[in-house]
């Protein structure tokens, strides 16, 4: 396989064989795509701040800890980040609205991860 192809918020992406398998999906989203709504804290699967939704081939959409996933393992995935479900300009998703309306966050840093864990 020459490249790993996937979609993020409906947009096609690919990484080539020069990409290290040490590059996490989290880093790819935040650094290469500048999608910094996906947060991080522990980088070891414990906090959930980095959760995104992903539909993998032959499977239903599910929540994925992006810090634990190598971007080189995302072939044919359809990834959705917090930016992809709603925002200030295009309108918020009902989960985002409900969290805000019911004061469902503390500092708010990991709220995107909570929203994406509930999203499906
Ligand atoms: Fe904590 Fe990914 S950064 S679970």
mmCIF file of C-alpha atoms and ligand atoms in Angstrom:
data_model
loop_
_atom_site.group_PDB
_atom_site.id
_atom_site.type_symbol
_atom_site.label_atom_id
_atom_site.label_comp_id
_atom_site.label_asym_id
_atom_site.label_seq_id
_atom_site.Cartn_x
_atom_site.Cartn_y
_atom_site.Cartn_z
ATOM 1 C CA UNK A 1 0.000 0.000 0.000
ATOM 2 C CA UNK A 2 1.528 3.317 -1.094
ATOM 3 C CA UNK A 3 -0.593 5.542 1.064
ATOM 4 C CA UNK A 4 -3.146 5.491 3.816
ATOM 5 C CA UNK A 5 -6.308 7.336 2.821
ATOM 6 C CA UNK A 6 -9.106 8.460 5.088
ATOM 7 C CA UNK A 7 -11.599 11.251 5.570
ATOM 8 C CA UNK A 8 -11.772 13.856 8.284
ATOM 9 C CA UNK A 9 -15.055 15.729 8.545
ATOM 10 C CA UNK A 10 -15.842 14.623 5.007
ATOM 11 C CA UNK A 11 -12.542 15.855 3.528
ATOM 12 C CA UNK A 12 -10.111 13.362 1.973
ATOM 13 C CA UNK A 13 -6.634 12.982 3.456
ATOM 14 C CA UNK A 14 -3.761 10.625 2.848
ATOM 15 C CA UNK A 15 -0.368 9.952 4.347
ATOM 16 C CA UNK A 16 2.432 8.221 2.501
ATOM 17 C CA UNK A 17 4.940 5.572 3.436
ATOM 18 C CA UNK A 18 7.272 8.309 4.720
ATOM 19 C CA UNK A 19 4.884 8.878 7.626
ATOM 20 C CA UNK A 20 6.026 7.334 10.880
ATOM 21 C CA UNK A 21 3.651 4.970 12.611
ATOM 22 C CA UNK A 22 4.536 6.952 15.752
ATOM 23 C CA UNK A 23 2.427 9.839 14.439
ATOM 24 C CA UNK A 24 -0.831 9.621 16.324
ATOM 25 C CA UNK A 25 -4.174 10.575 14.893
ATOM 26 C CA UNK A 26 -4.312 13.188 17.666
ATOM 27 C CA UNK A 27 -1.115 14.880 16.467
ATOM 28 C CA UNK A 28 -2.202 14.638 12.860
ATOM 29 C CA UNK A 29 -5.489 16.362 13.666
ATOM 30 C CA UNK A 30 -3.990 19.096 15.827
ATOM 31 C CA UNK A 31 -0.724 19.844 14.005
ATOM 32 C CA UNK A 32 -1.212 18.921 10.362
ATOM 33 C CA UNK A 33 -4.923 19.700 10.073
ATOM 34 C CA UNK A 34 -4.998 22.497 12.665
ATOM 35 C CA UNK A 35 -8.143 20.983 14.156
ATOM 36 C CA UNK A 36 -7.364 21.909 17.739
ATOM 37 C CA UNK A 37 -10.846 21.281 19.094
ATOM 38 C CA UNK A 38 -9.622 17.770 19.832
ATOM 39 C CA UNK A 39 -7.806 18.178 23.155
ATOM 40 C CA UNK A 40 -5.311 16.043 25.036
ATOM 41 C CA UNK A 41 -3.993 15.573 28.516
ATOM 42 C CA UNK A 42 -2.708 12.103 29.370
ATOM 43 C CA UNK A 43 -1.814 10.796 25.891
ATOM 44 C CA UNK A 44 -2.287 7.268 27.197
ATOM 45 C CA UNK A 45 -5.994 6.570 26.873
ATOM 46 C CA UNK A 46 -7.026 7.598 30.373
ATOM 47 C CA UNK A 47 -8.686 11.013 30.189
ATOM 48 C CA UNK A 48 -10.835 10.945 27.040
ATOM 49 C CA UNK A 49 -10.057 14.533 26.051
ATOM 50 C CA UNK A 50 -8.896 13.325 22.639
ATOM 51 C CA UNK A 51 -11.975 11.318 21.650
ATOM 52 C CA UNK A 52 -13.157 11.532 18.045
ATOM 53 C CA UNK A 53 -15.792 9.539 16.200
ATOM 54 C CA UNK A 54 -14.653 7.086 13.563
ATOM 55 C CA UNK A 55 -16.451 4.779 11.196
ATOM 56 C CA UNK A 56 -14.115 1.973 10.231
ATOM 57 C CA UNK A 57 -14.710 -0.311 7.240
ATOM 58 C CA UNK A 58 -17.468 -2.776 8.046
ATOM 59 C CA UNK A 59 -18.166 -1.326 11.471
ATOM 60 C CA UNK A 60 -20.551 1.189 12.970
ATOM 61 C CA UNK A 61 -19.353 4.584 14.038
ATOM 62 C CA UNK A 62 -17.668 4.564 17.414
ATOM 63 C CA UNK A 63 -15.633 6.656 19.797
ATOM 64 C CA UNK A 64 -11.858 6.446 19.425
ATOM 65 C CA UNK A 65 -9.116 7.812 21.660
ATOM 66 C CA UNK A 66 -7.082 9.551 18.984
ATOM 67 C CA UNK A 67 -3.945 9.574 21.156
ATOM 68 C CA UNK A 68 -3.827 5.775 20.983
ATOM 69 C CA UNK A 69 -4.280 5.449 17.229
ATOM 70 C CA UNK A 70 -1.490 5.689 14.699
ATOM 71 C CA UNK A 71 -2.602 7.761 11.740
ATOM 72 C CA UNK A 72 -1.092 5.053 9.528
ATOM 73 C CA UNK A 73 -3.755 2.639 10.790
ATOM 74 C CA UNK A 74 -6.684 4.807 9.666
ATOM 75 C CA UNK A 75 -7.027 3.506 6.107
ATOM 76 C CA UNK A 76 -10.603 3.935 4.836
ATOM 77 C CA UNK A 77 -11.750 5.446 8.111
ATOM 78 C CA UNK A 78 -14.272 8.270 8.214
ATOM 79 C CA UNK A 79 -13.251 10.428 11.147
ATOM 80 C CA UNK A 80 -15.383 13.136 12.677
ATOM 81 C CA UNK A 81 -13.983 15.708 15.071
ATOM 82 C CA UNK A 82 -15.761 18.209 17.284
ATOM 83 C CA UNK A 83 -15.421 20.766 14.479
ATOM 84 C CA UNK A 84 -17.306 18.414 12.189
ATOM 85 C CA UNK A 85 -20.482 18.128 14.231
ATOM 86 C CA UNK A 86 -21.206 21.757 15.005
ATOM 87 C CA UNK A 87 -19.717 25.133 15.635
ATOM 88 C CA UNK A 88 -20.506 28.759 16.376
ATOM 89 C CA UNK A 89 -20.833 29.726 12.720
ATOM 90 C CA UNK A 90 -22.844 26.790 11.400
ATOM 91 C CA UNK A 91 -24.808 25.950 14.518
ATOM 92 C CA UNK A 92 -24.172 23.533 17.330
ATOM 93 C CA UNK A 93 -25.067 19.861 17.513
ATOM 94 C CA UNK A 94 -27.869 19.036 20.022
ATOM 95 C CA UNK A 95 -25.292 17.399 22.319
ATOM 96 C CA UNK A 96 -23.239 20.598 22.373
ATOM 97 C CA UNK A 97 -26.357 22.693 22.975
ATOM 98 C CA UNK A 98 -27.542 20.457 25.792
ATOM 99 C CA UNK A 99 -24.150 20.430 27.501
ATOM 100 C CA UNK A 100 -24.054 24.222 27.402
ATOM 101 C CA UNK A 101 -27.673 24.731 28.404
ATOM 102 C CA UNK A 102 -27.422 22.446 31.419
ATOM 103 C CA UNK A 103 -23.999 23.746 32.539
ATOM 104 C CA UNK A 104 -22.518 20.332 31.884
ATOM 105 C CA UNK A 105 -18.873 21.249 32.042
ATOM 106 C CA UNK A 106 -16.299 22.401 34.549
ATOM 107 C CA UNK A 107 -13.391 24.285 32.973
ATOM 108 C CA UNK A 108 -14.542 23.109 29.527
ATOM 109 C CA UNK A 109 -11.174 21.863 28.330
ATOM 110 C CA UNK A 110 -12.238 18.251 27.942
ATOM 111 C CA UNK A 111 -15.853 19.019 26.970
ATOM 112 C CA UNK A 112 -15.153 18.307 23.277
ATOM 113 C CA UNK A 113 -14.066 14.802 24.276
ATOM 114 C CA UNK A 114 -17.245 14.309 26.294
ATOM 115 C CA UNK A 115 -19.360 15.477 23.373
ATOM 116 C CA UNK A 116 -17.600 13.156 20.930
ATOM 117 C CA UNK A 117 -17.935 10.215 23.318
ATOM 118 C CA UNK A 118 -21.723 10.803 23.353
ATOM 119 C CA UNK A 119 -21.942 11.475 19.605
ATOM 120 C CA UNK A 120 -22.875 8.718 17.212
HETATM 121 FE FE1 LIG B 1 -6.049 11.293 27.371
HETATM 122 FE FE2 LIG B 1 -6.069 10.590 24.798
HETATM 123 S S1 LIG B 1 -5.128 12.323 25.677
HETATM 124 S S2 LIG B 1 -7.122 9.642 26.451
#
